[in-house]
Coordinates of C-alpha atoms and ligand atoms in Angstrom, one line a residue:
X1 CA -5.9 -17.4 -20.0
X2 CA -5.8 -14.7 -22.9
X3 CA -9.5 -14.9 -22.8
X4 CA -9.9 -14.5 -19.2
X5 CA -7.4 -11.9 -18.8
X6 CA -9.2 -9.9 -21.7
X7 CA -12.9 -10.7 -19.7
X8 CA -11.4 -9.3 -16.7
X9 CA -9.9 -6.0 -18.2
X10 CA -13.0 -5.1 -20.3
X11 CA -15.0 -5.7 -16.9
X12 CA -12.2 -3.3 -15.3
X13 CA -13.0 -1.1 -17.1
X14 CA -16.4 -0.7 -17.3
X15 CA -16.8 -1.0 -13.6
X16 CA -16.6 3.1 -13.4
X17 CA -16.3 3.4 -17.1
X18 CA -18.3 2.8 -20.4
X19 CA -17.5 -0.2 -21.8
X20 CA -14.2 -1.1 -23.2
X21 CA -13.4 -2.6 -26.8
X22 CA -10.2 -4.7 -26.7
X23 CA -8.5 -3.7 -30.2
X24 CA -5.9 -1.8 -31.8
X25 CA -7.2 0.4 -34.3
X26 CA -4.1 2.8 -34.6
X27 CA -6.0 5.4 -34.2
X28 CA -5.6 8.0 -31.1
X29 CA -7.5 6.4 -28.4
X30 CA -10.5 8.7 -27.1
X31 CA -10.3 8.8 -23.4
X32 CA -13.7 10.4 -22.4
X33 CA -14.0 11.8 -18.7
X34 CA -17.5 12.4 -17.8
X35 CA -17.0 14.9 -15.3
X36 CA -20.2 16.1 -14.1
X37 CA -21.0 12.3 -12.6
X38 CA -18.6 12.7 -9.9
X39 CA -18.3 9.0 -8.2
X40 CA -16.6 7.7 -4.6
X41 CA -13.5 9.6 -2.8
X42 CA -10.4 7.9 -2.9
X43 CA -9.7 7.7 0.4
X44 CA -6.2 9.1 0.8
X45 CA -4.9 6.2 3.1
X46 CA -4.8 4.0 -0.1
X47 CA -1.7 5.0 -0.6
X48 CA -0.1 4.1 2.8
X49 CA 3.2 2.4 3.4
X50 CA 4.5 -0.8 5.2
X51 CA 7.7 -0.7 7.4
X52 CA 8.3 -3.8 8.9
X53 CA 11.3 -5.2 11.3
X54 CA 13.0 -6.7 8.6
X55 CA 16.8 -6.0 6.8
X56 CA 17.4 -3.3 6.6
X57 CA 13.9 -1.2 6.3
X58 CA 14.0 -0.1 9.7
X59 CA 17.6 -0.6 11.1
X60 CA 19.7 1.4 8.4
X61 CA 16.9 2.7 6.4
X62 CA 15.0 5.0 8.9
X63 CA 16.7 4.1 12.2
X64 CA 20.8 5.0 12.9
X65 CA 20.4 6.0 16.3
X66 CA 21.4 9.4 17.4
X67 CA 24.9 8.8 17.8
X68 CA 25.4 7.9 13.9
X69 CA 27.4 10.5 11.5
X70 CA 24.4 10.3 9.4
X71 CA 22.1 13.3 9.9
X72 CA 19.3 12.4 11.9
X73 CA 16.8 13.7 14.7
X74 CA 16.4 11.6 17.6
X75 CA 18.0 8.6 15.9
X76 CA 15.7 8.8 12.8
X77 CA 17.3 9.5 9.3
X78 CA 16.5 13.1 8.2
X79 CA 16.8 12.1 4.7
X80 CA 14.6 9.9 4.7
X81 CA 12.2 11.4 6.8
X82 CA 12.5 14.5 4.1
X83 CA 11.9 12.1 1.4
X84 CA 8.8 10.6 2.6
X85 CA 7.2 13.8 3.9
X86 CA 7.6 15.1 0.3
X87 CA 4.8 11.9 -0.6
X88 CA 2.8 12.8 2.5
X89 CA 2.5 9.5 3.8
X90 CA -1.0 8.9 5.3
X91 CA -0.5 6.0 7.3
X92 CA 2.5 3.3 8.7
X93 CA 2.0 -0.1 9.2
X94 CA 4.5 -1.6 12.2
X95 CA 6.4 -3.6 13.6
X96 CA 5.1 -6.5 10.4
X97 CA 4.0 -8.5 8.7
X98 CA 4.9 -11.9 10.3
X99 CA 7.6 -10.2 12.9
X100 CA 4.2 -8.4 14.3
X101 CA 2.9 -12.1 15.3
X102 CA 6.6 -12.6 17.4
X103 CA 6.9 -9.3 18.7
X104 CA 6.6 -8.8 22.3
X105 CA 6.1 -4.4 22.7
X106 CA 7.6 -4.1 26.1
X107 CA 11.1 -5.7 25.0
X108 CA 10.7 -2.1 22.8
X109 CA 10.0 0.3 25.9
X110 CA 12.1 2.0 28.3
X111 CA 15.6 2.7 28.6
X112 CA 17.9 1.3 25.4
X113 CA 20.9 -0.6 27.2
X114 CA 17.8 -2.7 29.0
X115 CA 15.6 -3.7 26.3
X116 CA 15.1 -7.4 25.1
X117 CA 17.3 -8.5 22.3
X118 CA 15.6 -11.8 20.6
X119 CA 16.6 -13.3 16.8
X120 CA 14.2 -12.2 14.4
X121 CA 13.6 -15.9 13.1
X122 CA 11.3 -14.7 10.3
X123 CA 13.6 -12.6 8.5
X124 CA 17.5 -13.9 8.2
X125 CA 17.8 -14.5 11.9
X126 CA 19.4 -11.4 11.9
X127 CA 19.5 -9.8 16.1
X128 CA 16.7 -7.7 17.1
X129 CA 18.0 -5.3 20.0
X130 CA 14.7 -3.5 19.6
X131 CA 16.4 0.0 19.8
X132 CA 13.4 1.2 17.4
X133 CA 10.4 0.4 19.5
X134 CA 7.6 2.0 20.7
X135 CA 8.7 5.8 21.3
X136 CA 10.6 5.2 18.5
X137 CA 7.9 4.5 16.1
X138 CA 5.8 7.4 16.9
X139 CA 8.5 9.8 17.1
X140 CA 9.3 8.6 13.3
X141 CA 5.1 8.3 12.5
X142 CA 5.1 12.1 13.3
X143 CA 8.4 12.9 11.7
X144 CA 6.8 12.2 8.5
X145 CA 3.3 13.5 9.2
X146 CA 1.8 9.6 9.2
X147 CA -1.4 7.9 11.1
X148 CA -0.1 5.2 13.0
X149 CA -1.1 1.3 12.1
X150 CA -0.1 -0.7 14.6
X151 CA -0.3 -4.5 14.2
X152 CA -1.0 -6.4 17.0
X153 CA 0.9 -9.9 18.3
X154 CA -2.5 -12.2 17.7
X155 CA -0.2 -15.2 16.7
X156 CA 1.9 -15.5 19.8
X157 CA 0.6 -13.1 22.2
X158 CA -2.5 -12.9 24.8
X159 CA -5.4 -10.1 25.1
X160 CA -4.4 -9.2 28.0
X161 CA -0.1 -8.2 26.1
X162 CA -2.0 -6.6 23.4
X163 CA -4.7 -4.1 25.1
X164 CA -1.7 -3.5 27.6
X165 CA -0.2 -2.2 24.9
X166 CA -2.9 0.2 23.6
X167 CA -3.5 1.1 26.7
X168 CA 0.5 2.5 27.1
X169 CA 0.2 4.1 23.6
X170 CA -3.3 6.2 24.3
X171 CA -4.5 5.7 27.8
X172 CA -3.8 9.2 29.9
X173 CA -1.6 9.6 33.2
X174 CA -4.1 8.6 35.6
X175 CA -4.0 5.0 34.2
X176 CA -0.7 2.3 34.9
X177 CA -0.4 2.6 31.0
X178 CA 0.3 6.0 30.7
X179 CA 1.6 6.8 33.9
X180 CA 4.4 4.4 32.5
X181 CA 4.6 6.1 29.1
X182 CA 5.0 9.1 30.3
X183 CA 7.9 7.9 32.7
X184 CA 9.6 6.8 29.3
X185 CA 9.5 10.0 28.0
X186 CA 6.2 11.1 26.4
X187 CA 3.5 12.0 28.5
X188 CA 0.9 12.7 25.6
X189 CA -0.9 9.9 24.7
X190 CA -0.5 8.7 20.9
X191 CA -3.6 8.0 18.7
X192 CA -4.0 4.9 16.8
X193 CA -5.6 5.1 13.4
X194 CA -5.5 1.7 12.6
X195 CA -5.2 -2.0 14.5
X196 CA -3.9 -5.3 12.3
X197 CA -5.8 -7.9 14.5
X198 CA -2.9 -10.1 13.9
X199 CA -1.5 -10.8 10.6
X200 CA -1.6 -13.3 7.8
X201 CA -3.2 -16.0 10.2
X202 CA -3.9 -18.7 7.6
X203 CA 0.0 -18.2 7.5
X204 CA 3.0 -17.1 9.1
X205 CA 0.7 -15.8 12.1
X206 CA -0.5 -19.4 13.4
X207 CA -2.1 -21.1 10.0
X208 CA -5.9 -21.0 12.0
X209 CA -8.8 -22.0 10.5
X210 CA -11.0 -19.0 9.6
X211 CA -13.5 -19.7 12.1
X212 CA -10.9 -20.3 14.6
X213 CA -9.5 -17.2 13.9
X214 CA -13.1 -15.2 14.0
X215 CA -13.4 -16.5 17.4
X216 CA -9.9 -15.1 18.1
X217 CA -10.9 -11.8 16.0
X218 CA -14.0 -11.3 18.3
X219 CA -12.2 -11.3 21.4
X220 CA -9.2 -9.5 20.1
X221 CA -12.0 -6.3 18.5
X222 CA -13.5 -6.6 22.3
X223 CA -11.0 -5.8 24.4
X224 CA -8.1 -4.4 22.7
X225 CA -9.2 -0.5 22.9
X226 CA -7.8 3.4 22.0
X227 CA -8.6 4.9 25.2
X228 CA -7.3 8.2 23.6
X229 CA -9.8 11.0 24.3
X230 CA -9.8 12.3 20.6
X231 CA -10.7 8.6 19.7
X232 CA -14.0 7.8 21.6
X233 CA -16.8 8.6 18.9
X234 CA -16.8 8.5 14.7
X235 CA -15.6 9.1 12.6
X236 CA -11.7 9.0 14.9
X237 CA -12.3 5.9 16.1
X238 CA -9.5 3.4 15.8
X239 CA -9.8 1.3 12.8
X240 CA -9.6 -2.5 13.7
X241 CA -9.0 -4.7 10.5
X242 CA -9.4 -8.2 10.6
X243 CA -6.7 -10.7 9.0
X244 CA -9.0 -11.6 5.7
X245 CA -7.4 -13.2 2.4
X246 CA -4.6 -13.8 0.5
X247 CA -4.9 -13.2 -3.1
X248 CA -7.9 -15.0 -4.5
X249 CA -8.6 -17.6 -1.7
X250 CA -11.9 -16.6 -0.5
X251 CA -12.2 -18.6 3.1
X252 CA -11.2 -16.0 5.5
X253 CA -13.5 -13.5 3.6
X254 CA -16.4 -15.7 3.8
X255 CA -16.0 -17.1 7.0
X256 CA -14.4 -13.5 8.6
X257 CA -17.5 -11.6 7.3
X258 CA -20.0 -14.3 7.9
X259 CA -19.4 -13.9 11.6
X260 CA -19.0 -10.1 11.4
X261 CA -22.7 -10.3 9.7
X262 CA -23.5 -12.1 13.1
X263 CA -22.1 -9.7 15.4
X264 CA -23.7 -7.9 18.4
X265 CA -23.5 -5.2 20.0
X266 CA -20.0 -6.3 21.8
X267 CA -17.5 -6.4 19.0
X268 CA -16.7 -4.7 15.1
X269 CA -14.1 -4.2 13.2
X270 CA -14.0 -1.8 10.5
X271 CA -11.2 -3.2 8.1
X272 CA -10.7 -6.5 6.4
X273 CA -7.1 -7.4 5.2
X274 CA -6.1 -8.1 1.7
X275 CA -2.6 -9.7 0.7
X276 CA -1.8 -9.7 -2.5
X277 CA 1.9 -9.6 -3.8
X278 CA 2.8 -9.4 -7.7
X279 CA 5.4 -12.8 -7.8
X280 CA 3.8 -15.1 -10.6
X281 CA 5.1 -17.7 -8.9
X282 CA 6.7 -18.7 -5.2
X283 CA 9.2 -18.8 -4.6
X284 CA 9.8 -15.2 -6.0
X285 CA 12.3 -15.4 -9.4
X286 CA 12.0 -13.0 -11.2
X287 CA 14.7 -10.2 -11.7
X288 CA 15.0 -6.7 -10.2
X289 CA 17.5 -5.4 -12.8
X290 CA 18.3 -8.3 -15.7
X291 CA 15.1 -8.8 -17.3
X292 CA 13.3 -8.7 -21.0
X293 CA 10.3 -8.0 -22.6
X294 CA 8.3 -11.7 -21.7
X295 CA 9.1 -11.1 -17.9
X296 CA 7.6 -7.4 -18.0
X297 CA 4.6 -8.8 -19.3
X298 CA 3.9 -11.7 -16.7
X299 CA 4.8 -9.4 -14.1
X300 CA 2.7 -7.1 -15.1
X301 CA -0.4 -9.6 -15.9
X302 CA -0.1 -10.8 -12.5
X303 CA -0.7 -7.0 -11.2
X304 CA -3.7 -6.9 -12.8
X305 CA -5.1 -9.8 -11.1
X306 CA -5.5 -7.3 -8.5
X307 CA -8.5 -6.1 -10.3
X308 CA -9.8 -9.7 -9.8
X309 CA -9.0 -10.4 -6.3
X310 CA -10.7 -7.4 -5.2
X311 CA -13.8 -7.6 -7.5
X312 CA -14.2 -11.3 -6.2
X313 CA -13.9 -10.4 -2.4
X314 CA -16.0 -7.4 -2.5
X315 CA -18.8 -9.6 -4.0
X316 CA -18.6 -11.6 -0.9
X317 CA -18.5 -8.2 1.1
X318 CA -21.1 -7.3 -0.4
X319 CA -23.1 -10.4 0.5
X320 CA -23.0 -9.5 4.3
X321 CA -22.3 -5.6 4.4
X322 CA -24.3 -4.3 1.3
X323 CA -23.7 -0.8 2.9
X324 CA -19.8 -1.0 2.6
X325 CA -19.6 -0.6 6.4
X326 CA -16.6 -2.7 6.1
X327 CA -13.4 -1.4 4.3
X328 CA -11.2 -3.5 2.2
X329 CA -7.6 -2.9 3.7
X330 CA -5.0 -3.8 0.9
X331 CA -2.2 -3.6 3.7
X332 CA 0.7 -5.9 1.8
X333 CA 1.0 -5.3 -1.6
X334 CA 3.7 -4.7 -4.4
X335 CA 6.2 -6.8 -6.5
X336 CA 7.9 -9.6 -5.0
X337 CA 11.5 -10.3 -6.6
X338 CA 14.4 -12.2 -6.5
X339 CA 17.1 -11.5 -4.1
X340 CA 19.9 -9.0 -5.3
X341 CA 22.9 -11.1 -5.8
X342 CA 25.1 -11.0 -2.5
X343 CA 22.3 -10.0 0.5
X344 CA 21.8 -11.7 2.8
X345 CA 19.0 -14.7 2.8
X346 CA 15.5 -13.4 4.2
X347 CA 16.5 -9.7 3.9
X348 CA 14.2 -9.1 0.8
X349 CA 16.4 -7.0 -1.0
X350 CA 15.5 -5.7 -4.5
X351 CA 16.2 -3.1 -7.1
X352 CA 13.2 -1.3 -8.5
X353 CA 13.1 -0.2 -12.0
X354 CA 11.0 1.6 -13.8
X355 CA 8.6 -1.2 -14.7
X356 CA 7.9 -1.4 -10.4
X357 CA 6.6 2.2 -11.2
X358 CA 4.4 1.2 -13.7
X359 CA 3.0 -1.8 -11.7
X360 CA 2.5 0.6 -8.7
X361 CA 0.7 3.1 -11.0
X362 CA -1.8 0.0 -12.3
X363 CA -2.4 -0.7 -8.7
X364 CA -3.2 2.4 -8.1
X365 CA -5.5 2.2 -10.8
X366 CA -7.1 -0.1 -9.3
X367 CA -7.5 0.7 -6.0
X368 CA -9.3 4.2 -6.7
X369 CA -12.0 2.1 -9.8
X370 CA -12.9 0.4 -6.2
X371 CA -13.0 3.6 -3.6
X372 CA -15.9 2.4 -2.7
X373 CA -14.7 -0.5 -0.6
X374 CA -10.6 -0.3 -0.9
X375 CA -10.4 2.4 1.4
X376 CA -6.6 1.8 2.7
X377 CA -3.6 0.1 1.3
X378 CA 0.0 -0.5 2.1
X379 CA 2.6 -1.1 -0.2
X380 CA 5.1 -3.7 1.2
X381 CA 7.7 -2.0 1.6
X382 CA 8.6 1.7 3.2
X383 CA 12.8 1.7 3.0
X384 CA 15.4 -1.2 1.5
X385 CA 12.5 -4.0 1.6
X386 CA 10.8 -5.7 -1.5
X387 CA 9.0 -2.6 -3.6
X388 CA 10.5 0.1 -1.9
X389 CA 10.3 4.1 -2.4
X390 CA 13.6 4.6 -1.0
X391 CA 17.3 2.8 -1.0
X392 CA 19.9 3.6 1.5
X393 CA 23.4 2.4 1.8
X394 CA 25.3 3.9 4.6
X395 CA 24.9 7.6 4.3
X396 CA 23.5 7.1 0.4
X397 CA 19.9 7.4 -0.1
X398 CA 18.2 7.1 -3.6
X399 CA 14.5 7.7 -4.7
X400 CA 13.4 4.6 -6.7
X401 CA 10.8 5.0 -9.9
X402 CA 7.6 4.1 -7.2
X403 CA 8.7 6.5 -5.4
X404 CA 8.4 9.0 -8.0
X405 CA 4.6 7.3 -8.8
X406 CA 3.9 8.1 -4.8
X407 CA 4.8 11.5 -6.5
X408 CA 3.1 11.8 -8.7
X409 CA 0.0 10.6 -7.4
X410 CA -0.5 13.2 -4.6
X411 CA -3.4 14.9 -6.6
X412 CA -5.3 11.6 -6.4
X413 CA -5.0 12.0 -2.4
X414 CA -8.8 12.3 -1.3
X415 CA -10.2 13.1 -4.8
X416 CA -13.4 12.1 -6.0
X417 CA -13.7 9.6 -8.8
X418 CA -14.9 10.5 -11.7
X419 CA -15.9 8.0 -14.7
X420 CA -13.9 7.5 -17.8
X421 CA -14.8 5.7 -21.5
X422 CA -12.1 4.7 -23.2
X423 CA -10.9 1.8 -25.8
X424 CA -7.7 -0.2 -23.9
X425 CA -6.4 -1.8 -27.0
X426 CA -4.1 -4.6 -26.8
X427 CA -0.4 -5.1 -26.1
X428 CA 0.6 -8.8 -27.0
X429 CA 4.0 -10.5 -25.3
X430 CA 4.2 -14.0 -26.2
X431 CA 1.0 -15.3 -24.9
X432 CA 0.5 -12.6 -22.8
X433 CA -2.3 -10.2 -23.9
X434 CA -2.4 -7.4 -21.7
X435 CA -4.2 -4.1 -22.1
X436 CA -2.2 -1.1 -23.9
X437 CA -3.4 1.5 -21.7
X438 CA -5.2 2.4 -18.5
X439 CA -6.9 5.5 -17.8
X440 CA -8.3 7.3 -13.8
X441 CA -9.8 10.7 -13.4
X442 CA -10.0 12.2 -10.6
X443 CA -11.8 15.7 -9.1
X444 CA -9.0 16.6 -7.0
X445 CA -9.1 18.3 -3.8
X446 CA -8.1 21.4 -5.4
X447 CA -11.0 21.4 -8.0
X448 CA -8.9 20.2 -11.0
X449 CA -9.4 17.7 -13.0
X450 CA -6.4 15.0 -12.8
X451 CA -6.2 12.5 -15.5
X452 CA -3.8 9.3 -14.8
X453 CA -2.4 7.4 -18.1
X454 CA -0.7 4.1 -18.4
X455 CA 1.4 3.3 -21.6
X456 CA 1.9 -0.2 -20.5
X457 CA 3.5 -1.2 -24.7
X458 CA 7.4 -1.0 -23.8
X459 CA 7.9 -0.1 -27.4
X460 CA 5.3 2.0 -29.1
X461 CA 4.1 5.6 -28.3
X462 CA 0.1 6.0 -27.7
X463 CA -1.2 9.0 -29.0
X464 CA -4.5 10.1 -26.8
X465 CA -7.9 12.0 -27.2
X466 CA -9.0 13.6 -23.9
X467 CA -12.4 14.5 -24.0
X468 CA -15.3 16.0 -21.7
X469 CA -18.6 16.2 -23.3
X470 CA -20.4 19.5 -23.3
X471 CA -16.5 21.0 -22.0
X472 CA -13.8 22.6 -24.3
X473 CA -10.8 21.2 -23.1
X474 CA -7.9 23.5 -23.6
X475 CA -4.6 22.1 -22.4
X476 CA -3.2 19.1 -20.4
X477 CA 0.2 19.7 -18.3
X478 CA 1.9 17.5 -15.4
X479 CA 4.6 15.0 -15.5
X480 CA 5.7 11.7 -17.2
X481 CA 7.8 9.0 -15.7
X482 CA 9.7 6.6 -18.7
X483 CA 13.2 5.7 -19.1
X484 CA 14.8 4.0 -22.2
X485 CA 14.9 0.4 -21.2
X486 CA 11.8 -0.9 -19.1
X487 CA 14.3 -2.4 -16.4
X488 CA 15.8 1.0 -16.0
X489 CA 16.7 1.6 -12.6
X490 CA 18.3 4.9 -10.3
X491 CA 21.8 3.8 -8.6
X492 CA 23.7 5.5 -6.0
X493 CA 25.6 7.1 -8.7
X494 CA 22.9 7.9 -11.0
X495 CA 19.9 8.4 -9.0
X496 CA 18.5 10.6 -11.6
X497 CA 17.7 7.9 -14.3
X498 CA 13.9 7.1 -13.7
X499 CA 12.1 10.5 -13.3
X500 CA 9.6 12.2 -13.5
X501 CA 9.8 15.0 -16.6
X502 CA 7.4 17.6 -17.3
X503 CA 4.7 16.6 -20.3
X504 CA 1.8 18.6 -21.5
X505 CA -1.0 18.0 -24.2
X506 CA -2.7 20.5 -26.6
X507 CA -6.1 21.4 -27.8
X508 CA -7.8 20.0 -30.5
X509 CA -11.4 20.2 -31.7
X510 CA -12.3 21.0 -28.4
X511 CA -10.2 17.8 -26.6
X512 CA -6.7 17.7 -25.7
X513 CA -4.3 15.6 -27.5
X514 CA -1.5 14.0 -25.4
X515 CA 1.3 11.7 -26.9
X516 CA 2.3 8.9 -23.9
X517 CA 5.2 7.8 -24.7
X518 CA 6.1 3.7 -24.6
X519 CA 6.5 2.3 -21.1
X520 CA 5.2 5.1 -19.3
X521 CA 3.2 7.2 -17.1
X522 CA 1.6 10.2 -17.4
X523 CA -0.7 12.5 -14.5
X524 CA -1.6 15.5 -16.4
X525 CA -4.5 18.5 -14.8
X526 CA -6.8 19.2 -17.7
X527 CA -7.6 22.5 -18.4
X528 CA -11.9 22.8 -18.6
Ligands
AHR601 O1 6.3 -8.2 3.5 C1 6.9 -9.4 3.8 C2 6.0 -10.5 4.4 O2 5.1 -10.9 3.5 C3 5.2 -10.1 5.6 O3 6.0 -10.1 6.8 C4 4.1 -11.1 5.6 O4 3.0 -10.6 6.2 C5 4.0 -11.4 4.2 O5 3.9 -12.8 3.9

């Protein structure tokens, strides 16, 4: 295990990196950016979000309707809306996750007092009235300034529900679609960025067989169409992504790109799924709030099996799209917890402390040393659901510590890549060996150099050695989220307890030296 984790991290490392010695000399560690071999561009969309009809994330958390006390435009919570535009949100996944496969759109559509109300069986049985449905969604999607991802009902739907759908969301007035849209209210057509052709269906969306589901998947890619006019030739064309694997189980990757590889000229896609929740274990255990040293460190080692699970289905990728035609779609991910004492069953209700923020930060990490193929992700999820960026109670709202990573992660938002050399060291827990730091750069949009550091030690500092060769760094200055405790987390009445504070580093012998305090991270611009 402690071998095979340390394999894996040295490889991580190395990937877009020199290679990596796993030891603790005590000495700084030299973090060397070589910036004039500028690599991939993170694609922004990485860092998109998941809101799925389930507890409260919708209903409560960005949904009160336009009658509630709590501000709101059209129905749709201004503070949160605020919140989320301040992360600039590329892209929203909806209606699920496994509610997607039971969800029928017209019971969504048309005039509120009508609209189907059904029990949303996946999640708590809790009574779907669909007030947020179709209009809804969009009206919220531009609210924040998002891309739409709509996923489709593959599970328990037809075709002929599904492209009726579309067809309503883009097709213009002269169609039955959108002559019925605009009777609901919006005339415009809507554009959608991206499609989930189903979800999770080796699961909750009808346990198929991979091939089964590829013959599903090509009908599904055929007919199922944007017929908005902004949409009809690359690079706008709407996304489909395929259901592909969970974790490190291969079979949907293999047998979803095998038949992609064997294609003609009536189907594509342009997405495969990955789901890959941090849990350990199933059933989720593990504590939001009352947790020690040992459980930060499993946690965290299971984050970076991300690493693996990528590395291992972009070999297959590989294998039958050598020209990375195909993106990786990370579209469920984040840490799966224990219920908070007192919610309600199926609700997914957690508390997020500062160690969520580091484990976002890792995966974001990882997702930008594999641009090249994970070119959209979703964390799971948007309001009140598993890793969430925002809490709400009533009228309360509360920014958690991943929110503040979102944050603090903007500059990485269609950067380019660009290699780094460093020495992880080690950080022992028990039997868990896990590196003691990770390192990004980026070339940001706005031609700085953005450095990204990850104390992951919960009790020692890391002093650092940024260096470019052949460039006299002169300073280092962003932000640093830490806490005292690891499991510190922001409340309703102190909401201020996990964020981000200003850091900066200063020159030395032509590098910048930055202390990174334990448990923390650290996105600092580099002076060249
Ligand atoms: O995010 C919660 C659930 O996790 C989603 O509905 C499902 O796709 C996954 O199993």
């Amino acid at each position: 295990m402690k071998h095979k984790f340390l394999t894996a991290a040295m490889l991580a490392f190395s990937a877009f990196a020199g290679p990596a010695l796993a030891q603790d000399s005590g000495q700084p560690t030299t973090v060397t950016i070589d910036a004039g071999r500028p690599g991939p561009k993170i694609d922004r969309n990485i860092f998109g979000q998941f809101a799925e009809h389930l507890g409260t994330g919708i209903y409560g958390g960005v949904w009160v309707g336009e009658d509630s006390a709590i501000p709101n435009v059209r129905g749709i919570r201004s503070d949160v809306v605020a919140a989320l535009r301040a992360i600039r949100v590329p892209n929203v996944r909806w209606p699920g996750g496994c509610f997607a496969d039971e969800y029928h759109w017209r019971d969504g559509v048309g005039d509120p007092a009508k609209r189907g109300v059904s029990i949303n069986w996946n999640w708590g049985g809790a009574i779907e009235n669909n007030a947020f449905g179709t209009h809804e969604f969009f009206d919220f999607a531009e609210q924040i300034g998002a891309d739409a991802y709509v996923a489709i009902n593959v599970g328990s739907g037809t075709i002929e529900e599904a492209s009726d759908w579309i067809a309503y969301i883009t097709a213009d007035e002269r169609t039955t679609g959108g002559r019925e849209r605009a009777a609901n209210g919006h005339p415009e057509p809507w554009k959608v960025k991206y499609i989930g052709l189903g979800n999770e269906s080796w699961g909750c969306g009808g346990n198929m067989r991979p091939q089964y589901y590829a013959d599903e998947l090509k009908r599904y890619a055929r007919f199922v169409r944007s017929f908005h006019p902004e949409q009809q030739a690359a690079p706008n064309m709407m996304q489909r992504v395929a259901v592909g694997p969970s974790d490190g189980d291969t079979a949907y990757t293999e047998g979803v790109m095998e038949a992609w590889s064997k294609k003609d000229w009536s189907w594509d896609i342009e997405g495969l799924s990955l789901h890959s929740y941090t849990v350990v274990r199933w059933p989720p255990a593990y504590e939001s709030v009352d947790f020690g040293a040992q459980e930060y460190a499993e946690l965290t080692q299971a984050t970076l099996k991300m690493e693996d699970h990528i590395r291992a289905h972009s070999a297959i990728m590989d294998k039958y799209d050598p020209d990375k035609k195909v993106a990786l779609v990370v579209d469920e991910w984040g840490v799966w917890l224990a219920k908070l004492p007192g919610t309600p069953e199926g609700f997914l209700q957690q508390q997020n402390s500062l160690r969520d923020g580091i484990i976002a930060a890792l995966n974001f990490n990882v997702f930008a040393r594999h641009a090249d193929r994970v070119r959209a992700a979703n964390i799971a999820q948007m309001v009140n659901v598993l890793q969430a960026m925002i809490l709400t109670d009533g009228d309360k709202m509360l920014l958690t510590p991943t929110y503040h990573i979102h944050r603090m992660y903007l500059p990485f938002q269609d950067a380019t890549l660009v290699p780094v050399a460093f020495d992880a060291g080690e950080y022992r827990q028990g039997e868990v060996v896990l590196p003691r730091i990770d390192a990004v750069a980026v070339r940001a949009t706005d031609g700085k150099l953005w450095l990204s550091l990850v104390n992951l030690d919960p009790e020692r500092t890391a002093d650092v050695r940024v260096a470019i060769p052949g460039v006299r760094a002169r300073a280092a200055a962003g932000t640093v989220l830490t806490a005292p405790r690891i499991n510190a987390i922001n409340t309703f009445d102190a909401p201020d307890t996990v964020a981000p504070q200003p850091i900066s580093g200063r020159a030395a012998d032509g590098a910048v030296a930055l202390q990174l305090p334990a448990k923390s991270v650290v996105m600092v611009a580099i002076e060249e």
